[in-house]
XYZ file of C-alpha atoms in Angstrom:
519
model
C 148.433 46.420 148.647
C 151.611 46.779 147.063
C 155.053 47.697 148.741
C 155.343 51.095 150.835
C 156.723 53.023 152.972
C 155.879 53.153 156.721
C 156.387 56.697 157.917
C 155.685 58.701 161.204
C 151.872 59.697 160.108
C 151.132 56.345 159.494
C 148.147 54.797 161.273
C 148.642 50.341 160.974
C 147.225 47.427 162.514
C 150.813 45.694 164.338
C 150.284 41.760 164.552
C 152.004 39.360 166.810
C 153.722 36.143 165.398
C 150.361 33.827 166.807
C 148.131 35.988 164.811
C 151.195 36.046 161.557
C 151.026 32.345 161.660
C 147.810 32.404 161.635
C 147.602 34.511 158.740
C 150.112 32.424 156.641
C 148.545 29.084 157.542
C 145.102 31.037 155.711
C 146.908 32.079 152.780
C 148.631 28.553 152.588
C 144.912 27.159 151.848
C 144.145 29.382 149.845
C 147.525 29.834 147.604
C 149.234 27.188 145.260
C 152.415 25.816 147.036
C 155.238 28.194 146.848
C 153.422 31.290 145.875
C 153.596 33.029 149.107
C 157.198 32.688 149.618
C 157.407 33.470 145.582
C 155.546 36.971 146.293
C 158.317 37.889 149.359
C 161.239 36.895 147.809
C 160.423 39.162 145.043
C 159.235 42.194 146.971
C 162.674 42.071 148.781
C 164.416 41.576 145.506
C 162.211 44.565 143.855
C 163.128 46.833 147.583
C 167.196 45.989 147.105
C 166.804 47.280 144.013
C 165.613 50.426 143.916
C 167.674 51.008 147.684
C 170.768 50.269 145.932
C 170.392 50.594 142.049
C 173.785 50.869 141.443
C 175.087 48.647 143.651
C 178.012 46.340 141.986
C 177.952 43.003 145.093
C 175.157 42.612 147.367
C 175.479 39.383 149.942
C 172.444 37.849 150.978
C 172.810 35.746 154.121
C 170.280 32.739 154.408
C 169.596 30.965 157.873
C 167.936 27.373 157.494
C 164.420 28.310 157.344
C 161.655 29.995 155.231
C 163.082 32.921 156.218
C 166.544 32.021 154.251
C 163.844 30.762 151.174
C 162.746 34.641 151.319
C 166.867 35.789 150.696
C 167.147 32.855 148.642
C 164.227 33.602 146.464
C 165.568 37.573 146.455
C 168.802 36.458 145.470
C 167.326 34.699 142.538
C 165.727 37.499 140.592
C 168.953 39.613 141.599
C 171.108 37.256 139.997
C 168.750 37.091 136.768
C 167.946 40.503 136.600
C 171.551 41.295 136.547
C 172.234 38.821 133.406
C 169.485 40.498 131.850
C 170.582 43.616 131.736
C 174.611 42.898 131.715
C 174.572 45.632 134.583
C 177.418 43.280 136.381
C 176.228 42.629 139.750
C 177.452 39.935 141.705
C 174.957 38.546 144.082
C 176.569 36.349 146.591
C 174.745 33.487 148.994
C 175.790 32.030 152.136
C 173.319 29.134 153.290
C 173.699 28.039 157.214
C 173.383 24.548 156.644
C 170.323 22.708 157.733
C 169.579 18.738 158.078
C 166.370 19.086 156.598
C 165.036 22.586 155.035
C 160.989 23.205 155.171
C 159.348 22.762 151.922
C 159.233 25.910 150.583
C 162.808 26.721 151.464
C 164.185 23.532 149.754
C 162.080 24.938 146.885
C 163.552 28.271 146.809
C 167.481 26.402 147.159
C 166.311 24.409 143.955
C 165.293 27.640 142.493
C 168.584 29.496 143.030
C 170.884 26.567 142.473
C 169.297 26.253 138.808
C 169.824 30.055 138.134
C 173.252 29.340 138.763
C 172.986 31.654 141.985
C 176.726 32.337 143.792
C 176.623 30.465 147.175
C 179.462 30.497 148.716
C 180.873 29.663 152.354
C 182.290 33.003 153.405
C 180.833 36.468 152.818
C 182.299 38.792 150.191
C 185.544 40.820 151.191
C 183.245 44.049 150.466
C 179.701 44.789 149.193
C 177.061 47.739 148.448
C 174.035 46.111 149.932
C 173.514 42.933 152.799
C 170.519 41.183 152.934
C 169.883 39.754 156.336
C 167.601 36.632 155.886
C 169.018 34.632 158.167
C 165.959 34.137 161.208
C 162.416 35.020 160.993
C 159.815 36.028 163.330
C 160.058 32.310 165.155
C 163.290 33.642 166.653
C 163.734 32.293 170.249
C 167.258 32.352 171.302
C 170.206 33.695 170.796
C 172.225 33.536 167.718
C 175.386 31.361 167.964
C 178.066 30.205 165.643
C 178.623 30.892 162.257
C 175.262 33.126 162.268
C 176.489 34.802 165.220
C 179.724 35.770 163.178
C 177.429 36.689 160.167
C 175.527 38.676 162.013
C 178.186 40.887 163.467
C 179.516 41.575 159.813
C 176.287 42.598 158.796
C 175.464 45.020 161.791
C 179.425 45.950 161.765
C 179.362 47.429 158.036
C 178.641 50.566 156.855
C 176.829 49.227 153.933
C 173.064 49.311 154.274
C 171.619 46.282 155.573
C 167.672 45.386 154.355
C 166.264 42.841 157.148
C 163.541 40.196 155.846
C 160.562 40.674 157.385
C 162.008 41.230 160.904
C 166.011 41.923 161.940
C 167.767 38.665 162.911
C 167.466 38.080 166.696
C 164.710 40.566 167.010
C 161.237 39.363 168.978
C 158.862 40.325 166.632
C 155.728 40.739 169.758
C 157.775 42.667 171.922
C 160.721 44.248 170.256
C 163.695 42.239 172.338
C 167.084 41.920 171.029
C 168.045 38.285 172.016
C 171.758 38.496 170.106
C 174.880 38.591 171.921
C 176.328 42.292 173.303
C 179.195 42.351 171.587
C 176.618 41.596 168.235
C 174.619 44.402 169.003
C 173.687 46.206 166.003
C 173.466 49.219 167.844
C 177.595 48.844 168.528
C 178.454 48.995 165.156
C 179.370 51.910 162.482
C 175.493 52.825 161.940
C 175.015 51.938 158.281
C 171.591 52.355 156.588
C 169.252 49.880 157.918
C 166.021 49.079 156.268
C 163.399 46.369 157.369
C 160.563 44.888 154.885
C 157.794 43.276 156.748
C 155.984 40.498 154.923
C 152.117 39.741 155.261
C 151.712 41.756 158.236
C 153.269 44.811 160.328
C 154.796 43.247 163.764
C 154.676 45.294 167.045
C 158.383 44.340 167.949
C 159.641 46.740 164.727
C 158.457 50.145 166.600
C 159.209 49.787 170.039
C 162.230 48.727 172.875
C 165.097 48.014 170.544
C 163.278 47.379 167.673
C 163.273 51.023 165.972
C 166.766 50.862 166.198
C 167.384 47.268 164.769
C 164.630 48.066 162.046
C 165.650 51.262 160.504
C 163.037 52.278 158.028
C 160.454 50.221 158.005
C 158.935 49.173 154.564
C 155.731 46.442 154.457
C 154.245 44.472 151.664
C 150.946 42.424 152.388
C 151.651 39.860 149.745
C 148.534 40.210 148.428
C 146.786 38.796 151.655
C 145.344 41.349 153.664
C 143.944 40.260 157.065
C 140.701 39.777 157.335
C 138.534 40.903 159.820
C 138.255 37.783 162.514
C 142.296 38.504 162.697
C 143.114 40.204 166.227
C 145.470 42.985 166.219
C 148.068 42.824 168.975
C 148.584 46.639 169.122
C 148.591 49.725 166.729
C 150.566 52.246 165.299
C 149.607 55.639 166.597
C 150.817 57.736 163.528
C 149.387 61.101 162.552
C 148.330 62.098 158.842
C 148.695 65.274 159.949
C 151.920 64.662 160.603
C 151.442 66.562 164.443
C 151.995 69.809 162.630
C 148.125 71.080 162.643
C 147.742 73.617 165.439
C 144.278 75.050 165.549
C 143.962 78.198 167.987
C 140.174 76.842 168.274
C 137.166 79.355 167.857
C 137.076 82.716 167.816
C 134.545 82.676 170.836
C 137.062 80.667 173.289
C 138.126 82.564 176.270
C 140.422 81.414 179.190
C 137.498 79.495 181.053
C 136.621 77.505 178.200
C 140.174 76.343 177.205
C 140.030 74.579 180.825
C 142.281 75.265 183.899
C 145.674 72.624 184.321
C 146.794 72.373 188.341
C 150.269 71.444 188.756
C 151.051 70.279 192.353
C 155.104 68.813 193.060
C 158.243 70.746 192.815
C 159.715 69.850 196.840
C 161.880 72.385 198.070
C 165.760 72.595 198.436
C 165.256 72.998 202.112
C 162.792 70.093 202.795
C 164.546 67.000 200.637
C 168.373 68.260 200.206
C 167.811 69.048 196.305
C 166.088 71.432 195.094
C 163.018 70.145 192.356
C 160.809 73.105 191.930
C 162.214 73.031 188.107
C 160.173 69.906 187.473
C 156.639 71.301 188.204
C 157.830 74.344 186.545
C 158.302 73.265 183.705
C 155.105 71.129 183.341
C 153.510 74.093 184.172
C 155.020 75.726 181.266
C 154.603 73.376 179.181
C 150.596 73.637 179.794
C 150.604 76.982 179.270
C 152.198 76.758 175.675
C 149.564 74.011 174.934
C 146.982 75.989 175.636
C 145.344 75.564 179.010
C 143.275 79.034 179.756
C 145.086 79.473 182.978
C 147.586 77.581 184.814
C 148.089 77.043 188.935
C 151.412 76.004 190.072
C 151.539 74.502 193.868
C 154.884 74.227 194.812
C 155.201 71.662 197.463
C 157.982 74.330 199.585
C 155.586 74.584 202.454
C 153.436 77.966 203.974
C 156.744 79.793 203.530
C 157.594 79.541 199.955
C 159.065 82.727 198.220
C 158.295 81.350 194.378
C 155.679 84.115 193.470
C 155.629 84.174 190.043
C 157.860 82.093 187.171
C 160.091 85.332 185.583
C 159.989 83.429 181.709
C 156.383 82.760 182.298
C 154.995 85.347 184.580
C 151.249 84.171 183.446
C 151.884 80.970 185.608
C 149.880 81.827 188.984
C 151.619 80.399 191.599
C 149.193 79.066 194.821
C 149.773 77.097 197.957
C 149.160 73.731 197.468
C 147.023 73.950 200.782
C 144.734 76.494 199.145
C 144.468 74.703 195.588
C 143.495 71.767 197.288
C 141.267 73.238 199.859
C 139.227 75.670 197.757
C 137.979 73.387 195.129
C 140.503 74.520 191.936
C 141.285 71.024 191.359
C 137.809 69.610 191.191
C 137.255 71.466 187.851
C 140.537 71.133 186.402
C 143.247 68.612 184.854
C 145.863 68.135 187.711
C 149.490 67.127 187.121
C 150.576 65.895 190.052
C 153.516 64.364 191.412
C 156.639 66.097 188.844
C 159.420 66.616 191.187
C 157.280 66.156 194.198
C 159.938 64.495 196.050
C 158.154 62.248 199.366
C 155.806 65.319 200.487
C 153.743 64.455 197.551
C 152.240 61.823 199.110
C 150.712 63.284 201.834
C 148.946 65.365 199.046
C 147.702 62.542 197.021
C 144.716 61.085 198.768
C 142.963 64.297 198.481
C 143.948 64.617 194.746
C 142.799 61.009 193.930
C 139.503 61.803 195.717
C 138.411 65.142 193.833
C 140.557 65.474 190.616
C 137.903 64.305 187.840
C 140.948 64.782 185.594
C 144.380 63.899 186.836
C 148.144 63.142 185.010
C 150.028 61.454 187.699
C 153.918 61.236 187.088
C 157.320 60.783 188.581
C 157.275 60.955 192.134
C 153.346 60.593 192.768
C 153.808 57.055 191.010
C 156.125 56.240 193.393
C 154.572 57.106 195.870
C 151.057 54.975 194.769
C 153.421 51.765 194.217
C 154.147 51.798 198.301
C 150.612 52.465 199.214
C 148.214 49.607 198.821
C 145.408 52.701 199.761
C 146.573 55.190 197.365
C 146.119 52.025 194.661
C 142.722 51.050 195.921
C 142.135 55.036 195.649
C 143.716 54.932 192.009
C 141.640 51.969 190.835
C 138.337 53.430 192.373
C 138.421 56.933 190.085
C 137.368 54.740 187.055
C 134.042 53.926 189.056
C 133.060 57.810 188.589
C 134.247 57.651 184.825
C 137.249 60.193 186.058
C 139.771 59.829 183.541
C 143.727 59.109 184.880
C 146.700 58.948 183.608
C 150.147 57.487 184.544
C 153.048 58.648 183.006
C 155.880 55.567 184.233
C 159.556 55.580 182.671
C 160.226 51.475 182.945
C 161.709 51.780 186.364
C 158.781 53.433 187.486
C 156.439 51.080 185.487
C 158.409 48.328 187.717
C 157.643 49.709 191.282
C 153.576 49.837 190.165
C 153.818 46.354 188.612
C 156.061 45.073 191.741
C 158.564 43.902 189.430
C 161.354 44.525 188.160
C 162.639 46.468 184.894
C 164.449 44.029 182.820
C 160.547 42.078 183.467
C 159.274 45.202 182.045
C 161.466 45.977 179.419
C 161.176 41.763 178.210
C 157.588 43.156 176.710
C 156.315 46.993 176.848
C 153.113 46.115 175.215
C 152.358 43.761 177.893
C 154.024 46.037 180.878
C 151.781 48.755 179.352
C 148.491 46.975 179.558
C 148.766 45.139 183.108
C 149.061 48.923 184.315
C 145.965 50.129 182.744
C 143.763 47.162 183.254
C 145.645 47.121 187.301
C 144.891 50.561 188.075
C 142.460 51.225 185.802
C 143.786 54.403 183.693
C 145.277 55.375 180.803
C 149.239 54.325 180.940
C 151.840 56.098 178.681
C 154.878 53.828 179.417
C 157.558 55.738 177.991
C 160.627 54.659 176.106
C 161.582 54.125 172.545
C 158.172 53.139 171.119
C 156.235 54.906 174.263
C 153.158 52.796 174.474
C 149.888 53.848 175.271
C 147.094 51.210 176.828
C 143.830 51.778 178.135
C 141.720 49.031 179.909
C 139.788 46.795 177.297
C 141.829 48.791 174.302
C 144.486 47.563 171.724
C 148.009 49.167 172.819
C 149.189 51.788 170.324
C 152.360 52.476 169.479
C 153.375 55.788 169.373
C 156.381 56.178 166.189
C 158.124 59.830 167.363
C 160.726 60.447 169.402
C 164.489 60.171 169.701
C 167.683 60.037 171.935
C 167.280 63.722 171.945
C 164.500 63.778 174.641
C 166.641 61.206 176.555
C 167.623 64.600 179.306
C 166.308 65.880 182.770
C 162.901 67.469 182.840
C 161.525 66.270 178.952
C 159.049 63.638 180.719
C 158.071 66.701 182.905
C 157.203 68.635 179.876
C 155.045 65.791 178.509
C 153.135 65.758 182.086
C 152.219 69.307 181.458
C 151.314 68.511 177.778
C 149.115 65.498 178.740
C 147.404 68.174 181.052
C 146.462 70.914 178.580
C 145.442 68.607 176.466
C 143.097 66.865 179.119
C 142.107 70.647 180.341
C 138.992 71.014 177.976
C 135.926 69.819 179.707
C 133.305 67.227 178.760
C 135.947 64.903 177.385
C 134.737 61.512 177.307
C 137.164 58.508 177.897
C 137.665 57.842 173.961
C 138.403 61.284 173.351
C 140.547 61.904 176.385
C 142.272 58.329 174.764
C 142.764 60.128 171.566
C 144.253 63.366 172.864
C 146.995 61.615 175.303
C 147.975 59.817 172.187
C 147.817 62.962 170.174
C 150.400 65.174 173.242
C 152.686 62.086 172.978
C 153.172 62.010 169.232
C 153.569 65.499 169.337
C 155.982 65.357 172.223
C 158.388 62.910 170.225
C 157.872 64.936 166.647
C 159.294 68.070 167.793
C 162.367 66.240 168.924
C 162.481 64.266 165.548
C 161.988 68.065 163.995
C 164.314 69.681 166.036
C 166.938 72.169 164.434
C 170.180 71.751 164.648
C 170.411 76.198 164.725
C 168.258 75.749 167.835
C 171.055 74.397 169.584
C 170.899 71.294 172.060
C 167.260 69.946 173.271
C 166.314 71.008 176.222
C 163.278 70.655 178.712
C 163.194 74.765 178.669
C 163.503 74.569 175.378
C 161.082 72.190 174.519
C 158.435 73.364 176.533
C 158.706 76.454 174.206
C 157.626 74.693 171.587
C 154.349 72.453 172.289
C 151.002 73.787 171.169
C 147.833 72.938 171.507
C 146.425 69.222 171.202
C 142.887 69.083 169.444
């Protein structure tokens, strides 16, 4: 398959650097020497190109490895293409030194050298383009040294940067940056960044600090796709559809058949010192702009709330929790439970675990589970009765379930992600740049929306109230309720990604405006 670009409605098999190694060690077998690293080096060559086709210096900066063959290959064809045509570019090398380069990159030093390639000790003073080939996907430490230095020249330019195959100091399985603070990329003046992943897509490029480090992604198979006995470490949830398509569903629906949502949370001002009722509110009205035929809001204020009906949505029909829970409304909905439920959510919960067949717990209800070894053997127990559940944790959150901590979380999402589903087992939508989503005995997908923008009080609430609409319909079955949750949280991060700058700032009010139905 040749080059492309990976957008948002792109749906891709991610593979970790066990099954990439795998993969090249196939193609090795298979290909004369050389002729793998031959195919990268020119597919990054061909990408600088057309990125900068008028560029007059590009610096390519080689580590030791095959990853520094791929720049130094690159640099190659630069260099000749540039004599060919008398456009005047000057391609410029630096090489980290290396006792003793692997085979192919030796090769690819011979290659350049004979060209009469530029390699040089220091960078250029200026340049249009950088090409970061200095580590690959075996990355294991931090930079140091004279890469270090390079490095923060590269990510402290405001000349595009394209990354071979991963960004320098990137984990390719889990999207850690292992470089130095003051080298953070994410420091620096913000330049264009653009990432070409060779032979296979890695996981590490779309979540954590990855999507930053990675800019646009752009992948090239060298001619080897994976074959079928290949695992895939996790997937890229992208849409074709893009998350725009918004069917209102047949003309014969009616209220009862779009399915009834149950928000319980929202603790009073008077019982925990602050008032939350805003939280459940807005999942609430977030479910109702999704599409949920009716939606019951029980505030957690106690028998003598005064909240009667939501002013901006006066179709939200406000119940005591007592009487949702006692009259059988939750049994034969989707309940979101737990969004600004404060501590009297959990004297709630065992009766929601017990008869919600459909249930979106989030916030404070997790928090509540992760100091309550019975509400977890409750939790785990739903899946017995093919109930479908779904836990919404931020990383802190993710922590208190695991009974961790959330740099241990944040080390590897994908991982995080899946010890919560397989733990408790439910869906898990660990949230975060890259939310992932995991389901017991499923690959992890990726979801690719989202931005800073959603990074404000009450957006996760609005997702809660999302995930329930678009849980609400019944007779889902586990793949399809797997498909929908994935579906909200795309949605969820594209209208932030689509968001207009004459709408003013994002908010959660805002933003729960704007959802529509999942299908």
């Amino acid at each position: 398959m040749p080059l492309r670009r990976i957008t948002q409605q792109s749906i891709e098999a991610l593979h970790g650097v066990a099954q990439t190694r795998a993969l090249e060690q196939a193609a090795a077998t298979r290909l004369p020497v050389h002729v793998l690293m031959g195919r990268a080096g020119l597919a990054v060559a061909q990408l600088a190109q057309a990125l900068t086709p008028h560029a007059r210096c590009i610096w390519v900066a080689c580590g030791p490895g095959n990853n520094g063959g791929d720049g130094l290959i690159a640099a190659t064809h630069l260099h000749q293409w540039a004599l060919a045509s008398g456009h005047g570019l000057q391609v410029v090398v630096t090489l980290l030194p290396a006792a003793q380069r692997p085979a192919d990159a030796a090769w690819a030093l011979a290659k350049a050298q004979a060209a009469g390639v530029q390699i040089s000790e220091h960078p250029p003073e200026t340049w249009d383009l950088s090409i970061d080939a200095l580590l690959g996907i075996g990355v294991t430490r931090s930079p140091d040294g004279v890469m270090a230095d390079w490095l923060s020249w590269l990510h402290h330019s405001n000349a595009p940067c394209l990354c071979v195959d991963v960004p320098s100091g990137l984990d390719a399985d889990n999207g850690r940056w292992l470089g130095h603070t003051d080298n953070d990329p994410t420091l620096g003046p913000a330049g264009e960044r653009h990432t070409l992943a060779l032979l296979t897509l890695k996981p590490g490029l779309f979540t954590h600090r990855g999507r930053d480090l990675a800019g646009q992604v752009w992948f090239d198979d060298l001619q080897c796709p994976p074959s079928s006995d290949v695992g895939t470490k996790a997937l890229l949830a992208g849409r074709p559809d893009g998350g725009r398509s918004c069917s209102a569903g047949p003309h014969s629906d009616h209220k009862g058949s779009r399915g009834d949502v149950v928000v319980i949370g929202g603790q009073d001002i008077a019982l925990c010192g602050a008032g939350m009722t805003g939280a459940a509110v807005l999942a609430a009205r977030a479910a109702l702009h999704a599409g949920a035929g009716r939606v019951l809001v029980g505030l957690l204020e106690g028998a003598d709330s005064r909240t009667a009906w939501d002013p901006v949505a006066p179709e939200l029909m406000f119940r005591h929790p007592d009487l949702l829970l006692r009259d059988g409304a939750i049994s034969h909905a989707t309940t979101v439970c737990g969004c600004g439920g404060g501590q009297a959510v959990a004297a709630v919960l065992a009766t929601v675990l017990s008869r919600a067949p459909r249930l979106v717990l989030d916030a404070d209800a997790l928090n509540a589970i992760a100091t309550d070894e019975a509400l977890q053997q409750q939790l785990t127990q739903r899946a017995r009765r093919a109930w479908i559940t779904v836990l919404t944790p931020h990383p802190l959150e993710a922590a208190r379930l695991l009974g961790t901590d959330t740099a241990r979380v944040m080390a590897d999402r994908l991982l995080a992600a899946d010890e919560l589903a397989e733990r408790f087992q439910a869906v898990c939508v660990l949230k975060g740049s890259g939310t992932v989503i995991a389901a017991p005995g499923k690959v992890p997908m990726i979801n690719p929306t989202g931005n800073a923008a959603l990074a404000t009080a009450g957006t996760g609430d609005v997702l809660a109230g999302l995930l329930g609409a678009a849980l609400a319909a019944p007779e889902l079955t586990s793949q399809q309720a797997l498909q929908r949750v994935a579906a909200a949280v795309y949605q969820h991060g594209w209208l932030a990604d689509h968001w207009s700058p004459e709408s003013g700032v994002l908010s959660a009010s805002r933003l729960a405006e704007r959802v529509r139905p999942v299908r």
